[in-house]
Amino acid sequence: MSADRDDAGTAASDDADRLPAGTRVGRAALRVADLDETAAFYRDVVGLAVLDRTAERATLGVDGTPLLVLRRDADRPARSRTDAGLFHAAFRVPSRAALGEALGRVRERWRLDGASDHLVSEALYLDDPEGNGVEIYRDRPREEWPVDEGGGVRMGTEPPDVEGVVAAAGGGAEAGEAASADPVDRAPPGTDVGHVHLEVTSLSAFEAVYVDGLGFEVGTSGPDVRFVAAGGYHHHLGANTWRGRTDPAAGRGLAWFEVVVPDEGALGAVRARLDAVAGESEIGFTVDERDDGIAVTDADGIEVRVRTE
């Protein structure tokens, strides 16, 4: 594992009301109209490999690990401007060199919408062919993350060092050599879905399900945004109301995403917390059993699947 990579499993929590260290995001799934074009984007630009493909579904990932499921749903309407849903799915690469390689693919084969230095990470932003937001980022080592007065992780948004990221690609920064003019086709082993960022209609409803119910802890927050995490990570989930979404998710876009917990005990604790929230809160959500865990559909119609490793 690269020294640039720091997983949530390095911090522990003794609080029974919170998700344990080791909790992570698993796969994300999208409903799309054009499966061919969208799968090609995630293969050629993001750098995922096609692991399985049928006429109606494609599974993509890295080093044999599934990260993204695409399902053709051309009959479903496009997401409207008022619908809740995905802000972006964030693919975390294991090093700055890998981020530079991703930038090379984006510049050669697509278009970059933005880039930021978040103090804890460096990030690239773009949209897929159907308008779903995509982030590709790398974490700085955890010991370099700034902290606030309360000891929590402090994030920010600063201008990116794009040329430094470019120079890191292919080891050019260390070897003193120019990076290759040809993009590296595939994201390296260790790439995963680091976080998922949602657009919601209500932050209080988001907190009822994901903090009080699932057990994430609130980190960075503001009047119109929340970042929540387990195990001291900067954020596994984000939620914002920046664009004033007012209706539950109904169109194409995010179908579901996974939260993966370490064991059955953690999954049972999630069930108990959700039962308690359902009994005490007027926030509407549903919980359904699955063979490998549970599926929670929140008040915005967003489905999160919770399973064990």
mmCIF file of C-alpha atoms in Angstrom:
data_model
loop_
_atom_site.group_PDB
_atom_site.id
_atom_site.type_symbol
_atom_site.label_atom_id
_atom_site.label_comp_id
_atom_site.label_asym_id
_atom_site.label_seq_id
_atom_site.Cartn_x
_atom_site.Cartn_y
_atom_site.Cartn_z
ATOM 1 C CA MET A 1 0.000 0.000 0.000
ATOM 2 C CA SER A 2 1.315 3.422 -0.916
ATOM 3 C CA ALA A 3 2.412 5.793 1.817
ATOM 4 C CA ASP A 4 -0.013 8.320 0.328
ATOM 5 C CA ARG A 5 -2.955 6.105 1.336
ATOM 6 C CA ASP A 6 -4.611 6.183 4.777
ATOM 7 C CA ASP A 7 -7.780 4.196 5.390
ATOM 8 C CA ALA A 8 -10.454 4.711 8.016
ATOM 9 C CA GLY A 9 -9.301 1.542 9.741
ATOM 10 C CA THR A 10 -6.387 3.327 11.436
ATOM 11 C CA ALA A 11 -8.629 4.987 14.003
ATOM 12 C CA ALA A 12 -10.876 3.269 16.511
ATOM 13 C CA SER A 13 -14.119 4.223 18.229
ATOM 14 C CA ASP A 14 -15.401 2.804 21.509
ATOM 15 C CA ASP A 15 -18.773 4.495 21.097
ATOM 16 C CA ALA A 16 -21.505 1.881 20.597
ATOM 17 C CA ASP A 17 -23.639 4.518 18.871
ATOM 18 C CA ARG A 18 -21.108 4.939 16.090
ATOM 19 C CA LEU A 19 -19.879 2.884 13.167
ATOM 20 C CA PRO A 20 -16.596 1.118 13.932
ATOM 21 C CA ALA A 21 -13.236 1.872 12.432
ATOM 22 C CA GLY A 22 -12.802 -0.134 9.265
ATOM 23 C CA THR A 23 -16.159 0.963 7.876
ATOM 24 C CA ARG A 24 -15.798 1.955 4.244
ATOM 25 C CA VAL A 25 -17.761 2.737 1.092
ATOM 26 C CA GLY A 26 -18.222 -0.212 -1.256
ATOM 27 C CA ARG A 27 -19.716 -0.165 -4.733
ATOM 28 C CA ALA A 28 -21.823 2.580 -6.298
ATOM 29 C CA ALA A 29 -24.477 1.926 -8.946
ATOM 30 C CA LEU A 30 -25.896 4.207 -11.629
ATOM 31 C CA ARG A 31 -28.950 4.005 -13.871
ATOM 32 C CA VAL A 32 -27.973 5.205 -17.334
ATOM 33 C CA ALA A 33 -29.564 5.662 -20.738
ATOM 34 C CA ASP A 34 -26.516 4.869 -22.906
ATOM 35 C CA LEU A 35 -24.659 1.948 -21.364
ATOM 36 C CA ASP A 36 -22.005 1.756 -24.081
ATOM 37 C CA GLU A 37 -20.972 5.398 -23.868
ATOM 38 C CA THR A 38 -21.037 5.545 -20.087
ATOM 39 C CA ALA A 39 -19.071 2.326 -19.642
ATOM 40 C CA ALA A 40 -16.471 3.590 -22.130
ATOM 41 C CA PHE A 41 -16.078 6.794 -20.096
ATOM 42 C CA TYR A 42 -15.412 4.979 -16.835
ATOM 43 C CA ARG A 43 -13.018 2.613 -18.632
ATOM 44 C CA ASP A 44 -11.061 5.124 -20.717
ATOM 45 C CA VAL A 45 -11.178 8.256 -18.545
ATOM 46 C CA VAL A 46 -11.516 7.100 -14.943
ATOM 47 C CA GLY A 47 -9.396 4.041 -15.717
ATOM 48 C CA LEU A 48 -11.623 1.232 -14.429
ATOM 49 C CA ALA A 49 -11.533 -2.214 -16.051
ATOM 50 C CA VAL A 50 -14.704 -3.858 -17.336
ATOM 51 C CA LEU A 51 -15.127 -6.926 -15.119
ATOM 52 C CA ASP A 52 -18.483 -8.140 -16.403
ATOM 53 C CA ARG A 53 -20.743 -7.008 -19.225
ATOM 54 C CA THR A 54 -24.184 -7.925 -20.563
ATOM 55 C CA ALA A 55 -26.575 -6.041 -22.835
ATOM 56 C CA GLU A 56 -28.197 -4.378 -19.811
ATOM 57 C CA ARG A 57 -25.476 -4.145 -17.192
ATOM 58 C CA ALA A 58 -21.754 -3.482 -16.797
ATOM 59 C CA THR A 59 -19.586 -3.934 -13.723
ATOM 60 C CA LEU A 60 -16.280 -2.062 -13.605
ATOM 61 C CA GLY A 61 -13.494 -2.074 -11.069
ATOM 62 C CA VAL A 62 -9.804 -2.308 -10.337
ATOM 63 C CA ASP A 63 -7.630 -5.402 -9.852
ATOM 64 C CA GLY A 64 -10.712 -7.629 -9.984
ATOM 65 C CA THR A 65 -12.589 -5.672 -7.285
ATOM 66 C CA PRO A 66 -15.983 -4.287 -8.395
ATOM 67 C CA LEU A 67 -16.389 -0.547 -7.737
ATOM 68 C CA LEU A 68 -19.123 0.610 -10.109
ATOM 69 C CA VAL A 69 -22.285 -1.005 -11.489
ATOM 70 C CA LEU A 70 -23.999 0.534 -14.523
ATOM 71 C CA ARG A 71 -27.496 -0.577 -15.469
ATOM 72 C CA ARG A 72 -29.267 0.445 -18.666
ATOM 73 C CA ASP A 73 -32.587 2.153 -17.829
ATOM 74 C CA ALA A 74 -33.429 4.160 -20.930
ATOM 75 C CA ASP A 75 -37.156 4.207 -20.102
ATOM 76 C CA ARG A 76 -36.622 6.047 -16.823
ATOM 77 C CA PRO A 77 -36.684 9.841 -17.243
ATOM 78 C CA ALA A 78 -33.551 11.918 -16.875
ATOM 79 C CA ARG A 79 -32.995 13.380 -13.428
ATOM 80 C CA SER A 80 -34.801 16.700 -13.101
ATOM 81 C CA ARG A 81 -33.320 19.913 -11.719
ATOM 82 C CA THR A 82 -35.334 19.498 -8.511
ATOM 83 C CA ASP A 83 -34.489 15.846 -7.803
ATOM 84 C CA ALA A 84 -32.239 14.811 -4.949
ATOM 85 C CA GLY A 85 -29.516 12.328 -5.822
ATOM 86 C CA LEU A 86 -25.814 12.191 -6.608
ATOM 87 C CA PHE A 87 -23.467 15.169 -6.386
ATOM 88 C CA HIS A 88 -20.470 12.990 -7.172
ATOM 89 C CA ALA A 89 -19.011 9.538 -6.709
ATOM 90 C CA ALA A 90 -15.394 9.875 -5.622
ATOM 91 C CA PHE A 91 -12.768 7.410 -6.794
ATOM 92 C CA ARG A 92 -9.738 7.450 -4.507
ATOM 93 C CA VAL A 93 -6.380 6.547 -6.024
ATOM 94 C CA PRO A 94 -3.479 5.364 -3.850
ATOM 95 C CA SER A 95 -0.830 7.968 -4.710
ATOM 96 C CA ARG A 96 -0.137 11.371 -6.197
ATOM 97 C CA ALA A 97 1.455 9.661 -9.175
ATOM 98 C CA ALA A 98 -1.826 7.829 -9.828
ATOM 99 C CA LEU A 99 -3.699 11.138 -9.599
ATOM 100 C CA GLY A 100 -1.314 12.573 -12.185
ATOM 101 C CA GLU A 101 -1.993 9.610 -14.441
ATOM 102 C CA ALA A 102 -5.736 10.180 -14.037
ATOM 103 C CA LEU A 103 -5.271 13.833 -14.958
ATOM 104 C CA GLY A 104 -3.434 12.726 -18.095
ATOM 105 C CA ARG A 105 -6.380 10.567 -19.129
ATOM 106 C CA VAL A 106 -8.860 13.380 -18.446
ATOM 107 C CA ARG A 107 -6.864 15.918 -20.430
ATOM 108 C CA GLU A 108 -6.330 13.570 -23.365
ATOM 109 C CA ARG A 109 -9.779 11.959 -23.527
ATOM 110 C CA TRP A 110 -12.330 14.179 -21.775
ATOM 111 C CA ARG A 111 -12.628 17.575 -20.103
ATOM 112 C CA LEU A 112 -11.708 18.691 -16.602
ATOM 113 C CA ASP A 113 -14.363 20.779 -14.852
ATOM 114 C CA GLY A 114 -12.304 21.706 -11.806
ATOM 115 C CA ALA A 115 -9.585 20.796 -9.326
ATOM 116 C CA SER A 116 -9.025 21.620 -5.662
ATOM 117 C CA ASP A 117 -6.632 21.144 -2.785
ATOM 118 C CA HIS A 118 -8.751 20.198 0.252
ATOM 119 C CA LEU A 119 -5.792 20.158 2.692
ATOM 120 C CA VAL A 120 -6.433 16.470 3.407
ATOM 121 C CA SER A 121 -6.560 15.546 -0.281
ATOM 122 C CA GLU A 122 -6.066 16.693 -3.865
ATOM 123 C CA ALA A 123 -9.051 16.288 -6.180
ATOM 124 C CA LEU A 124 -10.097 16.443 -9.820
ATOM 125 C CA TYR A 125 -13.732 17.041 -10.831
ATOM 126 C CA LEU A 126 -15.604 16.137 -14.006
ATOM 127 C CA ASP A 127 -18.995 14.874 -15.206
ATOM 128 C CA ASP A 128 -19.681 11.603 -16.969
ATOM 129 C CA PRO A 129 -21.570 11.585 -20.318
ATOM 130 C CA GLU A 130 -24.937 11.581 -18.526
ATOM 131 C CA GLY A 131 -24.129 14.417 -16.150
ATOM 132 C CA ASN A 132 -23.259 12.352 -13.068
ATOM 133 C CA GLY A 133 -20.564 14.027 -11.023
ATOM 134 C CA VAL A 134 -17.192 12.294 -10.685
ATOM 135 C CA GLU A 135 -14.300 13.080 -8.363
ATOM 136 C CA ILE A 136 -10.885 11.447 -8.644
ATOM 137 C CA TYR A 137 -8.685 12.167 -5.621
ATOM 138 C CA ARG A 138 -5.753 11.094 -3.533
ATOM 139 C CA ASP A 139 -5.435 11.459 0.221
ATOM 140 C CA ARG A 140 -2.442 13.027 1.861
ATOM 141 C CA PRO A 141 -0.946 10.893 4.658
ATOM 142 C CA ARG A 142 -3.156 11.153 7.737
ATOM 143 C CA GLU A 143 -0.387 12.624 9.872
ATOM 144 C CA GLU A 144 -0.380 15.646 7.542
ATOM 145 C CA TRP A 145 -4.112 16.376 7.907
ATOM 146 C CA PRO A 146 -4.747 19.673 9.711
ATOM 147 C CA VAL A 147 -6.961 19.642 12.789
ATOM 148 C CA ASP A 148 -9.341 22.224 14.188
ATOM 149 C CA GLU A 149 -9.496 23.573 17.744
ATOM 150 C CA GLY A 150 -11.593 20.603 18.833
ATOM 151 C CA GLY A 151 -9.128 18.076 17.449
ATOM 152 C CA GLY A 152 -11.259 17.155 14.428
ATOM 153 C CA VAL A 153 -10.067 16.967 10.846
ATOM 154 C CA ARG A 154 -10.052 20.368 9.157
ATOM 155 C CA MET A 155 -10.797 20.553 5.449
ATOM 156 C CA GLY A 156 -10.629 23.522 3.099
ATOM 157 C CA THR A 157 -10.686 24.453 -0.555
ATOM 158 C CA GLU A 158 -7.463 25.916 -1.911
ATOM 159 C CA PRO A 159 -6.051 26.370 -5.438
ATOM 160 C CA PRO A 160 -4.556 23.094 -6.664
ATOM 161 C CA ASP A 161 -0.934 22.458 -7.586
ATOM 162 C CA VAL A 162 -1.894 21.011 -10.962
ATOM 163 C CA GLU A 163 1.609 21.037 -12.367
ATOM 164 C CA GLY A 164 2.917 19.216 -9.303
ATOM 165 C CA VAL A 165 0.288 16.531 -9.863
ATOM 166 C CA VAL A 166 1.278 16.300 -13.527
ATOM 167 C CA ALA A 167 4.959 15.996 -12.617
ATOM 168 C CA ALA A 168 4.231 13.167 -10.186
ATOM 169 C CA ALA A 169 2.755 10.973 -12.927
ATOM 170 C CA GLY A 170 4.968 8.058 -13.893
ATOM 171 C CA GLY A 171 7.486 8.939 -11.205
ATOM 172 C CA GLY A 172 8.661 11.984 -13.143
ATOM 173 C CA ALA A 173 8.894 14.152 -10.036
ATOM 174 C CA GLU A 174 11.209 11.708 -8.283
ATOM 175 C CA ALA A 175 13.239 10.584 -11.258
ATOM 176 C CA GLY A 176 13.634 14.018 -12.789
ATOM 177 C CA GLU A 177 12.108 12.794 -16.017
ATOM 178 C CA ALA A 178 9.167 14.141 -17.976
ATOM 179 C CA ALA A 179 5.942 12.193 -17.685
ATOM 180 C CA SER A 180 4.983 10.072 -20.675
ATOM 181 C CA ALA A 181 2.893 11.792 -23.352
ATOM 182 C CA ASP A 182 0.676 8.696 -23.547
ATOM 183 C CA PRO A 183 -1.949 8.372 -20.804
ATOM 184 C CA VAL A 184 -1.761 5.373 -18.481
ATOM 185 C CA ASP A 185 -4.893 3.411 -19.337
ATOM 186 C CA ARG A 186 -5.798 1.876 -15.990
ATOM 187 C CA ALA A 187 -6.126 3.067 -12.420
ATOM 188 C CA PRO A 188 -3.719 1.102 -10.192
ATOM 189 C CA PRO A 189 -4.492 -1.538 -7.563
ATOM 190 C CA GLY A 190 -5.623 0.126 -4.348
ATOM 191 C CA THR A 191 -8.090 2.403 -6.107
ATOM 192 C CA ASP A 192 -11.526 2.379 -4.463
ATOM 193 C CA VAL A 193 -14.650 4.469 -3.921
ATOM 194 C CA GLY A 194 -13.422 6.730 -1.150
ATOM 195 C CA HIS A 195 -16.661 8.620 -0.596
ATOM 196 C CA VAL A 196 -20.046 9.450 -2.046
ATOM 197 C CA HIS A 197 -21.440 12.999 -2.015
ATOM 198 C CA LEU A 198 -25.225 13.459 -2.173
ATOM 199 C CA GLU A 199 -27.573 16.309 -2.994
ATOM 200 C CA VAL A 200 -30.391 16.192 -0.448
ATOM 201 C CA THR A 201 -33.544 18.140 0.296
ATOM 202 C CA SER A 202 -32.957 18.335 4.063
ATOM 203 C CA LEU A 203 -29.763 18.098 6.089
ATOM 204 C CA SER A 204 -31.698 17.272 9.260
ATOM 205 C CA ALA A 205 -33.336 14.309 7.496
ATOM 206 C CA PHE A 206 -29.903 13.253 6.200
ATOM 207 C CA GLU A 207 -28.502 13.323 9.740
ATOM 208 C CA ALA A 208 -31.443 11.331 11.116
ATOM 209 C CA VAL A 209 -30.685 8.417 8.793
ATOM 210 C CA TYR A 210 -26.926 8.539 8.308
ATOM 211 C CA VAL A 211 -25.753 9.862 11.693
ATOM 212 C CA ASP A 212 -28.421 8.797 14.214
ATOM 213 C CA GLY A 213 -29.320 5.640 12.279
ATOM 214 C CA LEU A 214 -26.298 4.289 10.453
ATOM 215 C CA GLY A 215 -23.888 5.763 12.982
ATOM 216 C CA PHE A 216 -21.564 8.060 11.045
ATOM 217 C CA GLU A 217 -19.987 10.968 12.941
ATOM 218 C CA VAL A 218 -20.335 14.551 11.757
ATOM 219 C CA GLY A 219 -17.048 16.167 10.808
ATOM 220 C CA THR A 220 -16.814 19.336 8.738
ATOM 221 C CA SER A 221 -20.186 21.069 8.460
ATOM 222 C CA GLY A 222 -21.780 24.328 7.442
ATOM 223 C CA PRO A 223 -25.252 25.824 6.987
ATOM 224 C CA ASP A 224 -25.768 23.919 3.739
ATOM 225 C CA VAL A 225 -23.319 20.994 3.869
ATOM 226 C CA ARG A 226 -22.388 18.032 6.085
ATOM 227 C CA PHE A 227 -19.427 15.666 5.871
ATOM 228 C CA VAL A 228 -19.732 12.469 7.919
ATOM 229 C CA ALA A 229 -17.337 9.591 8.486
ATOM 230 C CA ALA A 230 -16.334 6.596 10.558
ATOM 231 C CA GLY A 231 -12.992 5.909 12.203
ATOM 232 C CA GLY A 232 -11.680 9.466 11.979
ATOM 233 C CA TYR A 233 -11.668 9.643 8.175
ATOM 234 C CA HIS A 234 -12.306 13.109 6.693
ATOM 235 C CA HIS A 235 -15.567 11.935 5.085
ATOM 236 C CA HIS A 236 -17.161 8.803 3.755
ATOM 237 C CA LEU A 237 -20.347 10.680 2.855
ATOM 238 C CA GLY A 238 -21.100 14.261 1.972
ATOM 239 C CA ALA A 239 -24.495 15.931 1.694
ATOM 240 C CA ASN A 240 -25.365 19.408 0.486
ATOM 241 C CA THR A 241 -28.337 21.629 -0.320
ATOM 242 C CA TRP A 242 -26.397 24.028 -2.564
ATOM 243 C CA ARG A 243 -28.704 23.702 -5.577
ATOM 244 C CA GLY A 244 -31.976 23.733 -3.659
ATOM 245 C CA ARG A 245 -33.189 20.235 -4.537
ATOM 246 C CA THR A 246 -36.796 19.860 -3.380
ATOM 247 C CA ASP A 247 -38.009 16.430 -4.577
ATOM 248 C CA PRO A 248 -37.003 12.824 -3.900
ATOM 249 C CA ALA A 249 -34.754 11.085 -6.424
ATOM 250 C CA ALA A 250 -36.838 9.730 -9.298
ATOM 251 C CA GLY A 251 -34.904 9.856 -12.562
ATOM 252 C CA ARG A 252 -31.734 8.257 -13.835
ATOM 253 C CA GLY A 253 -28.502 8.638 -11.942
ATOM 254 C CA LEU A 254 -27.615 7.113 -8.582
ATOM 255 C CA ALA A 255 -29.353 3.757 -8.043
ATOM 256 C CA TRP A 256 -27.642 2.785 -4.758
ATOM 257 C CA PHE A 257 -24.329 2.750 -2.971
ATOM 258 C CA GLU A 258 -22.827 0.526 -0.301
ATOM 259 C CA VAL A 259 -21.554 1.075 3.209
ATOM 260 C CA VAL A 260 -19.422 -1.906 4.250
ATOM 261 C CA VAL A 261 -19.018 -2.648 7.967
ATOM 262 C CA PRO A 262 -16.435 -5.023 9.474
ATOM 263 C CA ASP A 263 -18.691 -7.739 10.929
ATOM 264 C CA GLU A 264 -22.167 -8.966 11.845
ATOM 265 C CA GLY A 265 -22.036 -7.229 15.206
ATOM 266 C CA ALA A 266 -21.647 -3.858 13.511
ATOM 267 C CA LEU A 267 -24.481 -4.691 11.110
ATOM 268 C CA GLY A 268 -26.747 -5.643 14.005
ATOM 269 C CA ALA A 269 -25.953 -2.362 15.744
ATOM 270 C CA VAL A 270 -26.953 -0.468 12.579
ATOM 271 C CA ARG A 271 -30.287 -2.318 12.537
ATOM 272 C CA ALA A 272 -30.911 -1.427 16.186
ATOM 273 C CA ARG A 273 -30.084 2.237 15.699
ATOM 274 C CA LEU A 274 -32.348 2.483 12.646
ATOM 275 C CA ASP A 275 -35.181 0.841 14.582
ATOM 276 C CA ALA A 276 -34.717 3.409 17.353
ATOM 277 C CA VAL A 277 -34.748 6.331 14.916
ATOM 278 C CA ALA A 278 -37.873 4.968 13.215
ATOM 279 C CA GLY A 279 -39.621 4.856 16.574
ATOM 280 C CA GLU A 280 -38.563 8.326 17.681
ATOM 281 C CA SER A 281 -38.439 10.397 14.480
ATOM 282 C CA GLU A 282 -40.987 11.567 11.942
ATOM 283 C CA ILE A 283 -38.400 11.284 9.165
ATOM 284 C CA GLY A 284 -39.660 8.818 6.582
ATOM 285 C CA PHE A 285 -37.321 6.009 5.535
ATOM 286 C CA THR A 286 -37.577 2.275 4.956
ATOM 287 C CA VAL A 287 -35.341 -0.663 5.859
ATOM 288 C CA ASP A 288 -35.461 -3.910 3.881
ATOM 289 C CA GLU A 289 -33.548 -7.115 4.504
ATOM 290 C CA ARG A 290 -31.177 -8.411 1.830
ATOM 291 C CA ASP A 291 -29.267 -11.684 1.627
ATOM 292 C CA ASP A 292 -26.032 -9.867 2.466
ATOM 293 C CA GLY A 293 -27.352 -7.150 4.791
ATOM 294 C CA ILE A 294 -29.955 -4.408 4.634
ATOM 295 C CA ALA A 295 -31.101 -1.739 2.192
ATOM 296 C CA VAL A 296 -32.134 1.642 3.594
ATOM 297 C CA THR A 297 -34.113 4.021 1.402
ATOM 298 C CA ASP A 298 -33.888 7.489 2.920
ATOM 299 C CA ALA A 299 -36.416 10.314 2.832
ATOM 300 C CA ASP A 300 -34.993 11.484 -0.510
ATOM 301 C CA GLY A 301 -35.472 8.090 -2.164
ATOM 302 C CA ILE A 302 -31.722 7.362 -2.077
ATOM 303 C CA GLU A 303 -30.837 3.730 -1.364
ATOM 304 C CA VAL A 304 -27.830 2.800 0.740
ATOM 305 C CA ARG A 305 -27.000 -0.875 1.149
ATOM 306 C CA VAL A 306 -25.218 -1.892 4.338
ATOM 307 C CA ARG A 307 -23.318 -5.188 4.333
ATOM 308 C CA THR A 308 -20.388 -6.879 5.984
ATOM 309 C CA GLU A 309 -16.948 -7.541 4.510
#
